XYZ file of C-alpha atoms in Angstrom:
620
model
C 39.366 0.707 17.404
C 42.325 0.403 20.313
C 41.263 -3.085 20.962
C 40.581 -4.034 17.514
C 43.936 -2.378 16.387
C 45.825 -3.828 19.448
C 48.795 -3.809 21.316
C 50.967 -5.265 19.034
C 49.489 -3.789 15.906
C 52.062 -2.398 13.206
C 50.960 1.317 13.782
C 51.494 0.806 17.607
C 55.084 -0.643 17.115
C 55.854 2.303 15.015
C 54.909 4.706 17.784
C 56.345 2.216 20.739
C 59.658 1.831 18.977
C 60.076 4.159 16.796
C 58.516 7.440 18.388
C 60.810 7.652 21.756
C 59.878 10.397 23.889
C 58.021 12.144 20.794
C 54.712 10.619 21.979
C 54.077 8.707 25.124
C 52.732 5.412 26.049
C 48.835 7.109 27.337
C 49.271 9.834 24.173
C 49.424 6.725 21.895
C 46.353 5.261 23.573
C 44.464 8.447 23.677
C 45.363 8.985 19.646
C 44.698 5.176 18.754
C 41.461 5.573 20.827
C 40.378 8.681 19.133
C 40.670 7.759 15.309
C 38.615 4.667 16.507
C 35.971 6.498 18.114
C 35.734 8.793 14.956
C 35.556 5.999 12.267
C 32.784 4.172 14.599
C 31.077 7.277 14.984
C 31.264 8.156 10.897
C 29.985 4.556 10.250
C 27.061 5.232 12.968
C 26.305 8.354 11.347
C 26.243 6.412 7.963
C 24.410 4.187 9.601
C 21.554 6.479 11.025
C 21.047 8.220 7.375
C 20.461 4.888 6.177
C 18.042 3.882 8.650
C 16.358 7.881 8.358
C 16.346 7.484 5.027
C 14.648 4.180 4.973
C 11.963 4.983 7.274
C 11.837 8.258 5.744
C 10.447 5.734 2.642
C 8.696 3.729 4.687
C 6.751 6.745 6.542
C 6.006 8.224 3.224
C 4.731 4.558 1.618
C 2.642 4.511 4.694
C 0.889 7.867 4.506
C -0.105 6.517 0.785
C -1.590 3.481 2.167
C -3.762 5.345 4.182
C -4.635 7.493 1.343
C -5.363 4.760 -0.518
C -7.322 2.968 2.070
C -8.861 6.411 3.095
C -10.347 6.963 -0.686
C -11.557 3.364 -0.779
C -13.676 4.070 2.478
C -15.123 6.607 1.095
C -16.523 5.813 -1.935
C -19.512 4.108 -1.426
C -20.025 0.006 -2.332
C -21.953 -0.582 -5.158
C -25.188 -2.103 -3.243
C -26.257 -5.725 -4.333
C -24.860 -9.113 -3.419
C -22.964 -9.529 -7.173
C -19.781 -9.086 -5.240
C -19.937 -12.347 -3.485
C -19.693 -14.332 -6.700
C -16.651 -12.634 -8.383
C -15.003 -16.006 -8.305
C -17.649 -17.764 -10.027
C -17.479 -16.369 -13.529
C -14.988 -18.604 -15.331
C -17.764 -21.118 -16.107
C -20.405 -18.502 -15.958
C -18.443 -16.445 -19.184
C -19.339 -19.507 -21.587
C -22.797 -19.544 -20.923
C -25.906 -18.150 -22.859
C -28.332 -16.516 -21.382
C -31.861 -15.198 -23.109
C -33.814 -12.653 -21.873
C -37.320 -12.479 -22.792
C -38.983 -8.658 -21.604
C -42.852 -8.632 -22.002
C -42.928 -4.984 -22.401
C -41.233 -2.357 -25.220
C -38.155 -0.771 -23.826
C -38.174 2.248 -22.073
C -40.959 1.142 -18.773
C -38.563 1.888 -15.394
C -39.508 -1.059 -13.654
C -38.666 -3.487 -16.635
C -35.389 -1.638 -17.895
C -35.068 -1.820 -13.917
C -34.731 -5.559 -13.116
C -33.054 -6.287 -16.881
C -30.508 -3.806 -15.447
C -29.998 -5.085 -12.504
C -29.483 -8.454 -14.142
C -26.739 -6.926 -16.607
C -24.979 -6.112 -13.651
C -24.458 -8.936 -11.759
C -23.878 -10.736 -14.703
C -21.469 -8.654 -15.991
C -19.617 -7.924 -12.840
C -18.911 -11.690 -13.247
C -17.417 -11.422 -16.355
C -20.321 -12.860 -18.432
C -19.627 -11.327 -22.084
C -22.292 -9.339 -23.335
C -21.737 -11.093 -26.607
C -23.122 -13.836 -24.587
C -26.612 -12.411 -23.024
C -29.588 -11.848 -25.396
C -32.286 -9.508 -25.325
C -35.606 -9.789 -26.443
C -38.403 -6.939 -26.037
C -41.648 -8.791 -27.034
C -44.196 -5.855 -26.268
C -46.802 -7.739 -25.574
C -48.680 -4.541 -23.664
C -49.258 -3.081 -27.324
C -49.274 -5.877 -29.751
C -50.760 -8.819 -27.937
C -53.201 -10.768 -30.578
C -52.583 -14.708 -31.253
C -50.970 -13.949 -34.214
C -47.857 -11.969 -33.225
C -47.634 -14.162 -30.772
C -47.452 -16.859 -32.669
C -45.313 -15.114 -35.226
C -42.776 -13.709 -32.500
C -42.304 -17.652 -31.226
C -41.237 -18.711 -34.907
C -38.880 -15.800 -35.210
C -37.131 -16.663 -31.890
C -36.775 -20.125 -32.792
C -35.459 -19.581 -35.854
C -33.269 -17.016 -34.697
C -32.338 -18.825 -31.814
C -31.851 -22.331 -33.209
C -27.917 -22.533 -33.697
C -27.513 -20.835 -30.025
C -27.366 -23.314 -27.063
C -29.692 -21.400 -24.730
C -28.453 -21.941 -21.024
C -30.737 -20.330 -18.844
C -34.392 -18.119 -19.852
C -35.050 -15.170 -17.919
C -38.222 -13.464 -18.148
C -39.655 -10.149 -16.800
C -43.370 -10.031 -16.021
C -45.967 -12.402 -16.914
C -46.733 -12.425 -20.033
C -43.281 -13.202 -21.233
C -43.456 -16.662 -18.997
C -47.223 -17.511 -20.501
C -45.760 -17.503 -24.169
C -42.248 -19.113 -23.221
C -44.883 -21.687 -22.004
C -47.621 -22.034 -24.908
C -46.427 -20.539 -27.935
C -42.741 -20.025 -27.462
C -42.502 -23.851 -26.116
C -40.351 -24.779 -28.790
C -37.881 -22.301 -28.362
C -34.880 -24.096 -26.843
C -37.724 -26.620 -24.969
C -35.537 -27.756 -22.276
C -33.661 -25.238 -20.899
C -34.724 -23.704 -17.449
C -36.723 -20.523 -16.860
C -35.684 -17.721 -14.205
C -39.384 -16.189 -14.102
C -39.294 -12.471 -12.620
C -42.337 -10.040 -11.541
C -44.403 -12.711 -11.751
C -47.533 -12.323 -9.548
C -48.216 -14.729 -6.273
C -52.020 -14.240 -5.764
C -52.042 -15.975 -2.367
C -49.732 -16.699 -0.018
C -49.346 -20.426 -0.733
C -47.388 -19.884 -3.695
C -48.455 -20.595 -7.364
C -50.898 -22.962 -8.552
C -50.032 -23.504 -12.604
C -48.117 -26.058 -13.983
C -45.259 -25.336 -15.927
C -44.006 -27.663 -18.957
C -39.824 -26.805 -18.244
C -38.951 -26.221 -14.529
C -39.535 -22.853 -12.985
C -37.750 -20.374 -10.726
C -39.977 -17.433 -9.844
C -39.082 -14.469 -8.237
C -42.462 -13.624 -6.996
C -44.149 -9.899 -7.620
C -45.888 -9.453 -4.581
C -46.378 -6.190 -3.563
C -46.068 -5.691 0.382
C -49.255 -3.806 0.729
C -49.311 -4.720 4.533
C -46.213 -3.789 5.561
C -47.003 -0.619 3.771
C -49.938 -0.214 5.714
C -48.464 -0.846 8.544
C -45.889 1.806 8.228
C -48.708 4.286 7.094
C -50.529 3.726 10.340
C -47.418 4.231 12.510
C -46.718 7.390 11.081
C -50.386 8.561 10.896
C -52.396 6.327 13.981
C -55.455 8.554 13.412
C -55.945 7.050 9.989
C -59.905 5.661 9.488
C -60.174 5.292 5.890
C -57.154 4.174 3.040
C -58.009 5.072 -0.761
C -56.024 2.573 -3.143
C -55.580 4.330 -6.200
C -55.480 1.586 -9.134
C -57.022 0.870 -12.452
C -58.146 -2.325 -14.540
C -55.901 -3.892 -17.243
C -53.121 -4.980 -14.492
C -52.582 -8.236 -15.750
C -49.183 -7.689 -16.057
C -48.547 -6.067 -12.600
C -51.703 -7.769 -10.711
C -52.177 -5.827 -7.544
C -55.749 -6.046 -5.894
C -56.201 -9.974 -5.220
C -53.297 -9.822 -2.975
C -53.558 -6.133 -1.900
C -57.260 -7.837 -0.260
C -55.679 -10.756 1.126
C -52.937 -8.475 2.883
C -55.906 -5.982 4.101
C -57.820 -8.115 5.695
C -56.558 -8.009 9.064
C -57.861 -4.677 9.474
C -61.427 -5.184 7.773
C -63.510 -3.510 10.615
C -61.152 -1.169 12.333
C -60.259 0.790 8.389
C -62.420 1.703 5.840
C -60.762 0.400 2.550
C -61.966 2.162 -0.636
C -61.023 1.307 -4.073
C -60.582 3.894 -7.452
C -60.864 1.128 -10.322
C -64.692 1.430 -10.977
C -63.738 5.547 -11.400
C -62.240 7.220 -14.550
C -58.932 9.195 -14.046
C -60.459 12.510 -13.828
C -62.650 11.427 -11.488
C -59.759 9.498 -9.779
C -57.458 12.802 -9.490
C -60.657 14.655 -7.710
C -61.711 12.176 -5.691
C -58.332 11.854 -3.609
C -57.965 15.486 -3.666
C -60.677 16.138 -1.584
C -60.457 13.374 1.181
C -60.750 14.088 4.985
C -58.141 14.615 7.369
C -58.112 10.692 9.209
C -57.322 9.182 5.227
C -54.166 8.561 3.646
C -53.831 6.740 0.166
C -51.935 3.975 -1.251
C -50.611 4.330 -4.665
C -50.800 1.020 -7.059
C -49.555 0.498 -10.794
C -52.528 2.375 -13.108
C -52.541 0.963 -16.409
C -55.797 2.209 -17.296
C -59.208 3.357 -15.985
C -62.965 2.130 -16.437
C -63.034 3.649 -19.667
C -60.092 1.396 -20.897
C -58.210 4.219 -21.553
C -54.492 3.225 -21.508
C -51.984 5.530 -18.987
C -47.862 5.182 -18.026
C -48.186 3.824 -14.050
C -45.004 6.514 -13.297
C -46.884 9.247 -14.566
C -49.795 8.569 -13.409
C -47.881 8.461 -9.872
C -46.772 12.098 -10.327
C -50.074 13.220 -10.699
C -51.185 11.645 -7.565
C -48.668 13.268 -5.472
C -49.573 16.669 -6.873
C -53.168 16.357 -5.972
C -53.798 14.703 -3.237
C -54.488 16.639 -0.387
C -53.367 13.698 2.336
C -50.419 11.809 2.729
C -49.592 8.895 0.006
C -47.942 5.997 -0.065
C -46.310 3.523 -2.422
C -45.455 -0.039 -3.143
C -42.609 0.439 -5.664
C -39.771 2.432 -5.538
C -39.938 4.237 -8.563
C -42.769 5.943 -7.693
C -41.475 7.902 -4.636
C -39.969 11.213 -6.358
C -42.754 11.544 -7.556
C -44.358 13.493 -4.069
C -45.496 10.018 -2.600
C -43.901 9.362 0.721
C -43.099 6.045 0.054
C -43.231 2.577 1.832
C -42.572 -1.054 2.443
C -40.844 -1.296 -1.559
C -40.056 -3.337 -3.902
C -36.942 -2.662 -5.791
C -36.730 -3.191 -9.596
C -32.981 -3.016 -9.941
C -32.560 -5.502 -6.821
C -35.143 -7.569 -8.156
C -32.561 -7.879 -11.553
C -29.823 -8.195 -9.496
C -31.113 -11.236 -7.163
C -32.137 -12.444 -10.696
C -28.742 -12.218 -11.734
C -26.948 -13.723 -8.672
C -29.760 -16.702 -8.737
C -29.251 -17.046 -12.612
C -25.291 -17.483 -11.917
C -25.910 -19.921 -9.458
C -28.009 -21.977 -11.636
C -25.361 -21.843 -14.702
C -22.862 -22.637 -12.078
C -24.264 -25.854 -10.522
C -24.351 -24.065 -7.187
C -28.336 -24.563 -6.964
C -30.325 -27.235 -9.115
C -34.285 -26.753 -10.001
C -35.424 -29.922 -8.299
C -38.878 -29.219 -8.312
C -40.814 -28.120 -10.817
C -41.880 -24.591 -9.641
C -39.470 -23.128 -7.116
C -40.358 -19.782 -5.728
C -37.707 -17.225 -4.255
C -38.406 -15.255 -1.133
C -38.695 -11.472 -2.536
C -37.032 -8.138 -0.620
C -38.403 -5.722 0.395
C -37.226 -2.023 1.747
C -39.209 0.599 4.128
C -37.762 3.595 1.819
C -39.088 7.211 2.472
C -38.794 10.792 0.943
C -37.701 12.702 3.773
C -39.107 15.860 2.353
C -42.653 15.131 2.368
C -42.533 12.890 5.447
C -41.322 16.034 7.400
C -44.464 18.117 5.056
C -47.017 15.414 5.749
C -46.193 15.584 9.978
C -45.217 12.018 10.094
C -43.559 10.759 13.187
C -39.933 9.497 10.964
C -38.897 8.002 14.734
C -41.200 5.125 14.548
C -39.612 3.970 11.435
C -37.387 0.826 11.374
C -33.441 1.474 12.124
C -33.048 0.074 8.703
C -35.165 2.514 6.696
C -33.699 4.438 3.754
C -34.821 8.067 3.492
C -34.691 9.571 -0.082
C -33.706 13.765 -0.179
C -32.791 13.331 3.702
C -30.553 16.850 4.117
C -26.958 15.811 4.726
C -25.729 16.960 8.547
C -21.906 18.256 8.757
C -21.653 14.656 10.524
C -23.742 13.002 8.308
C -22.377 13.880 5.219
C -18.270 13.880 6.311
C -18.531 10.706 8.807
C -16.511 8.604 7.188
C -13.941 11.337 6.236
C -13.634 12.570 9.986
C -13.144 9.256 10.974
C -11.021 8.094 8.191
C -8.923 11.631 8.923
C -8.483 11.437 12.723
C -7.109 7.983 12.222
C -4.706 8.898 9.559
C -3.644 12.246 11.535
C -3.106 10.281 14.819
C -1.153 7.805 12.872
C 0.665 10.790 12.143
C 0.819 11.990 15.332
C 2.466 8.777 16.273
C 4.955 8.905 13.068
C 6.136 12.405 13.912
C 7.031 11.769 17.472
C 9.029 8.966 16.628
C 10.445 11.469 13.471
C 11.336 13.746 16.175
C 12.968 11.083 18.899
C 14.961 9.886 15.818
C 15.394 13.179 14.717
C 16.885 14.488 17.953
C 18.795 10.716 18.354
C 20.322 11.308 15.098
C 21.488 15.333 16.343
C 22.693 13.941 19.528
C 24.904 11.579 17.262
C 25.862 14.089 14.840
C 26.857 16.285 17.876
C 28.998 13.790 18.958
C 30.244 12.856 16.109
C 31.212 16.577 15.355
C 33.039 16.332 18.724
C 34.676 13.386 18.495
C 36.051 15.042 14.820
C 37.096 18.282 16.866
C 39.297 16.243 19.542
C 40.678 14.017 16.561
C 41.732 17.096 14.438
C 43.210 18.297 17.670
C 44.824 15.123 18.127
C 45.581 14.806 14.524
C 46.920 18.488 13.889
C 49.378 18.260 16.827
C 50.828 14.686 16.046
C 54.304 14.246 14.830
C 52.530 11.558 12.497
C 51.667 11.871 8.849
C 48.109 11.004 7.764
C 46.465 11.038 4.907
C 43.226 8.530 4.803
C 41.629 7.183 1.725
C 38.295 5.391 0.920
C 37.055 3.015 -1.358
C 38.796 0.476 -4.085
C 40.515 3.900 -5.928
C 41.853 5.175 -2.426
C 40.440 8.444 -3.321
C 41.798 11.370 -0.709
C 39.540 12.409 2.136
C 41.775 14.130 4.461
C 45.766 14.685 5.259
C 47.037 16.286 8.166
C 49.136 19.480 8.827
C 51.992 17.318 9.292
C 51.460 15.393 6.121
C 52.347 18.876 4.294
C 54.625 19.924 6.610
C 56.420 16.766 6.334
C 56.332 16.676 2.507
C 55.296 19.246 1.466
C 52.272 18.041 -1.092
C 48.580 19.325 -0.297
C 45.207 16.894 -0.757
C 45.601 18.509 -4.199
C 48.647 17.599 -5.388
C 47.782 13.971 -4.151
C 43.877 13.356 -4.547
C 44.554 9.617 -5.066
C 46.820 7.198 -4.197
C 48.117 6.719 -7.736
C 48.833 10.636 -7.799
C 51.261 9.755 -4.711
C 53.784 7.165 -6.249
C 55.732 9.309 -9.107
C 55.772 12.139 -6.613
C 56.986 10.608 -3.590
C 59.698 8.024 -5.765
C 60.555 9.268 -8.696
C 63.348 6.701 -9.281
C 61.372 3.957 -11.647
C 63.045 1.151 -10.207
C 63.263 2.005 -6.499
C 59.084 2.914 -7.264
C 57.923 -0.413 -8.476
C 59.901 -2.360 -5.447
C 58.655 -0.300 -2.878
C 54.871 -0.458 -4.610
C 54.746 -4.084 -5.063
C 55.628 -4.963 -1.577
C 53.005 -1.990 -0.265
C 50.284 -3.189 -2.507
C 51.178 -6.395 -1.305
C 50.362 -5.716 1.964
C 47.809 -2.727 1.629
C 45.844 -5.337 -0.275
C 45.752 -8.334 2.371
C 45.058 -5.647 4.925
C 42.055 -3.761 2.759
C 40.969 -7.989 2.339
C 40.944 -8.854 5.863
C 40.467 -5.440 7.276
C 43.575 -5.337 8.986
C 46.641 -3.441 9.430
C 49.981 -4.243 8.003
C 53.928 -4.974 9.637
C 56.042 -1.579 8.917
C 57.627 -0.515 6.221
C 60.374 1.718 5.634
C 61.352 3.895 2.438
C 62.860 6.727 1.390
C 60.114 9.638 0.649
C 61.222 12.403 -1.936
C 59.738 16.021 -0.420
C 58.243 18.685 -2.633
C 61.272 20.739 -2.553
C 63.662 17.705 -3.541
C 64.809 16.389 -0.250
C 64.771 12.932 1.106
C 63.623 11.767 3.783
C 63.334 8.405 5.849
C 59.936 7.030 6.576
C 58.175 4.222 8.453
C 54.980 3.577 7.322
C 52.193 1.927 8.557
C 48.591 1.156 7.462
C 45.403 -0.074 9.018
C 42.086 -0.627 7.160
C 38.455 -0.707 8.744
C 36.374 -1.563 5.356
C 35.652 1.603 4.637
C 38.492 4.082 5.174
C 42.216 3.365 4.842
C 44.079 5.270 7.228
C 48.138 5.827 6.198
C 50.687 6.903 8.303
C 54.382 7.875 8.617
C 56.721 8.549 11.032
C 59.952 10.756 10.199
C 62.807 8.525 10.477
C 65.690 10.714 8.761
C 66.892 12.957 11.766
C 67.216 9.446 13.673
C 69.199 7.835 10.947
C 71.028 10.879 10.673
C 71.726 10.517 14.319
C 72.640 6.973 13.741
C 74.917 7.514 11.307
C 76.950 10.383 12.973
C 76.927 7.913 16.209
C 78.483 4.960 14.281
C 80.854 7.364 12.542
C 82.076 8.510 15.806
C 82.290 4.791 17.414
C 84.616 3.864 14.217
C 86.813 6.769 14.695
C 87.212 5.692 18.083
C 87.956 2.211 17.348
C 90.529 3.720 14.733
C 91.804 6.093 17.833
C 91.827 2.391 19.977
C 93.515 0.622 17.750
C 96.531 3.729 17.132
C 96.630 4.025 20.612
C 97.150 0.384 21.393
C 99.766 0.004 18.837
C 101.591 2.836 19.945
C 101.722 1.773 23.451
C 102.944 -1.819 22.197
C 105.931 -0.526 20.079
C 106.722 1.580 23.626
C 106.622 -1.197 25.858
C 108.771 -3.189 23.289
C 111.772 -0.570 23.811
C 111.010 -0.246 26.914
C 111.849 -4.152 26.844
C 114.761 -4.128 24.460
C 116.473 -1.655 26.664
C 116.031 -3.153 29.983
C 117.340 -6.259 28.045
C 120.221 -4.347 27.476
C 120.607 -2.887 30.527
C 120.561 -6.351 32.188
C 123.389 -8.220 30.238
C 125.688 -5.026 31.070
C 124.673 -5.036 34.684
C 127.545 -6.989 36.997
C 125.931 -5.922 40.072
C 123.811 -9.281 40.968
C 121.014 -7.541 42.953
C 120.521 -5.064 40.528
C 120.553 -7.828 37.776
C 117.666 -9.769 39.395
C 115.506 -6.301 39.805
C 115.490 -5.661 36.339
C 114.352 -9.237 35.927
């Protein structure tokens, strides 16, 4: 503030020229120096609540981002691959899709894949006004006839309605889109699911339309294999299934995968047994079997059964471990498996039916077949009942009714919290460097204050500073009252300072105009102004003769006035006294000039009376 004020400032030259002995040349420096450490220090201190405020915000806007991002972690990701193709759904919503189910509604591992389908397809924004349903129930109403009838009522249903893309589930619902239902939208493409791959070579049958198949191939080998790593004293594998399984066929394949092991296993099947004899048979096997679990539609008697509960029953009696090929089938006490998946069978459907809508993949062959997934899933329950030895499973494997460890089960929070606290960690020690910054700055700043008021208090100076556009009071000194007489509440503002301190209309507005003038320019450029004198009307009446100055740093406005009246007082008496001693000069030299005239005129006299020569030229 002393260099930005300057030597030569007006409030210097009023305590250089003005002030005399009252203040001396290093008291000035020390004062000048002090209100300019003070007003830095008050604008630092602004400055650091600013900045603690703002990272105050910021700290706090943090914390709920890792909230935020701490909740997201821990809610688990919706499994399936229909995030990928969130993009893809603007052509995608336009489209019409049919799905044809062979069976009623209600069968798990139908309602299963059409879920999954729904899904994807509706996680891409595919309308449901848009996808069509059809549940033929072909399992329990299967003669010519209805068929025939059920591919007239489609088409005429259907006929209006361009048909995009066909999906089927099972078998059954592919044969009729392909012999009776041919005429229902003829050349649109058909997205064939659980349909049945005898052999490994792939399928045989010509189609009329082009064909994607998801195959149904149950992994009965990798099954197996799983079942023997658990269980390596195994001699002899029952396969429970039935006859009727046209619509889930299991046992051509189911051979074709067991033959590797033809002469090292025994391999015995239940369909030429009824159920009851079924449920005693495996309930009453040795030690070295295990059994594997197929879909049972019906026994040798044709008598029809539900595959799921046919599964529970199984798991209650057998008396050695059994496995499964399909998930659905594992809470059911059956240990589980090399699995297929119903709902991520609908859900590949659904990402390879977007694809197809979308361009991204083009049938350009007549049959195309899709690799199927498969998943070693386990109960954990009865693998720990049954003995099995759950380290040989794959890394990969997922474990139904596994009991959640402390780690286990809060992982992701532990981790998630540890991050977030160290973060905090990191956020409170630099809260409590600025923090202690910010004290060590307010300590100084209350310091700096405590010399100023010293300063300020003991000055012969009056203060009084102001801030903002209004000039609204923030502090006067003792000599401001003492001076005048008027406390920061007799003059809050500015404006409350002009009628009190010059009463006198006139004399007011000329000595306001040319103050505004100035205060404004200085306020403008943040400057101080040249001195000004007036005459200041006290409290109690008197007068008195002030210099003012003013200096401005943007955000206070500091005033201040030196007493001038005993000075001009002084002044006046001194200039009084030098004129009555000019008067006292001037009577003094007249009188002396009218006595040297007589003194002349005499000697005058004295000469032309004189006759003595030598005498005569003396008084000459």
């Amino acid at each position: 503030m002393y260099d930005a004020v300057g030597e030569k400032s007006g409030f210097l030259q009023i305590l250089v020229y003005y002030g005399g002995k009252m203040i001396n040349e290093n008291d000035q420096k020390i004062l000048i120096s002090y209100i300019n450490h003070i007003l830095i220090e008050k604008n630092r201190k602004n400055f650091l609540e600013t900045v603690n405020i703002i990272f105050m915000n910021k700290f706090r806007l943090f914390l709920l981002v890792c909230f935020l991002l701490f909740m997201v972690s821990v809610i688990p990701h919706r499994s399936g691959f229909a995030e990928e193709n969130l993009l893809l759904h603007s052509n995608a919503a336009e489209k019409h899709i049919l799905i044809l189910n062979s069976h009623q509604q209600g069968l798990p591992i139908p309602d299963g894949v059409i879920g999954g389908v729904l899904r994807s397809l509706k996680m891409n924004q595919v309308s449901v006004d848009n996808i069509y349903i059809e549940h033929l129930d072909f399992f329990r109403f299967n003669t010519p006839g209805h068929r025939a009838d059920m591919a007239r009522l489609l088409e005429k249903k259907y006929k209006n309605i361009r048909i995009d893309l066909i999906i089927t589930v099972t078998k059954p619902a592919l044969d009729f889109i392909d012999n009776e239902g041919k005429g229902l939208s003829p050349y649109t493409p058909v997205l064939a699911t659980i349909i049945p791959v005898e052999k490994r070579g792939g399928i045989e049958k010509k189609f009329k339309r082009k064909v994607a198949i998801l195959p149904w191939r149950m992994d009965s080998a990798g099954t197996l294999r799983y079942a023997l790593e658990l269980f390596p004293e195994t001699r002899r594998v029952v396969v429970v299934n039935g006859i009727h399984d046209e619509f889930l066929p299991f046992l051509p394949s189911a051979r074709e995968d067991f033959a590797a092991w033809e002469g090292k296993i025994d391999f015995e099947y239940t369909m030429d047994l009824t159920y009851n004899e079924m449920i005693k048979r495996i309930g009453s096997l040795p030690p070295d079997c295990i059994v594997i679990y197929a879909p049972y539609f019906a026994d040798k008697t044709g008598k029809s059964f539900i595959p799921v509960e046919v599964a529970v029953m199984v798991g209650k009696s057998a008396n050695v471990p059994v496995f499964s090929l399909i998930d659905i089938y594992i809470n059911s006490g059956i240990i589980g498996g090399s699995v297929l998946q119903s709902g991520i069978i609908g859900e590949q459907a659904g990402k390879f039916a977007l694809d197809l809508i979308n361009k991204r993949i083009a049938l350009t062959e007549q049959i195309t077949l899709v690799k199927p997934v498969y998943v070693p899933m386990f109960d954990w329950i009865q693998l720990n009942r049954s003995g099995g030895n759950i380290s040989v499973l794959p890394p990969e494997s997922v474990f139904l009714k596994r009991p959640l460890t402390l780690w286990g089960q809060y992982k992701v929070i532990v981790l998630a919290s540890t991050a977030v606290f160290i973060i905090m960690i990191i956020f409170s020690s630099a809260l409590v460097s600025r923090n202690r910054r910010l004290k060590a700055a307010e300590q100084s700043i209350r310091e700096s204050e405590e010399k100023f008021k010293s300063m300020a208090n003991t000055t012969p100076l009056a203060i009084y500073m102001s801030s903002g556009i209004e000039q609204k009071a923030e502090y006067i000194n003792p000599t401001f009252t003492k001076l005048f007489g008027y406390t920061i509440e007799d003059v809050p503002f500015v404006s409350n300072w002009w009628p009190l301190a010059y009463p006198d209309e006139e004399y007011r507005k000329t000595i306001s105009e040319e103050w505004q003038r100035k205060v404004e320019n200085a306020i403008i450029n943040r400057s101080e102004i040249e001195p000004m004198e007036a005459v200041v009307t006290c409290k109690d009446g008197s007068r008195k003769n002030i210099l003012w100055g003013f200096v401005s740093t943007g955000i206070q406005n500091w005033a201040f006035g030196l007493d001038l009246t005993e000075r001009k007082q002084a002044e006046a008496k001194i200039n009084d006294l030098l004129a009555a001693k000019e008067l006292l000069l001037q009577e003094v030299h007249h009188r002396i000039k009218n006595n040297m005239n007589t003194i002349k005129g005499l000697l005058t006299l004295q000469l032309t009376a004189e006759e003595n020569p030598s005498a005569a030229a003396s008084l000459r």
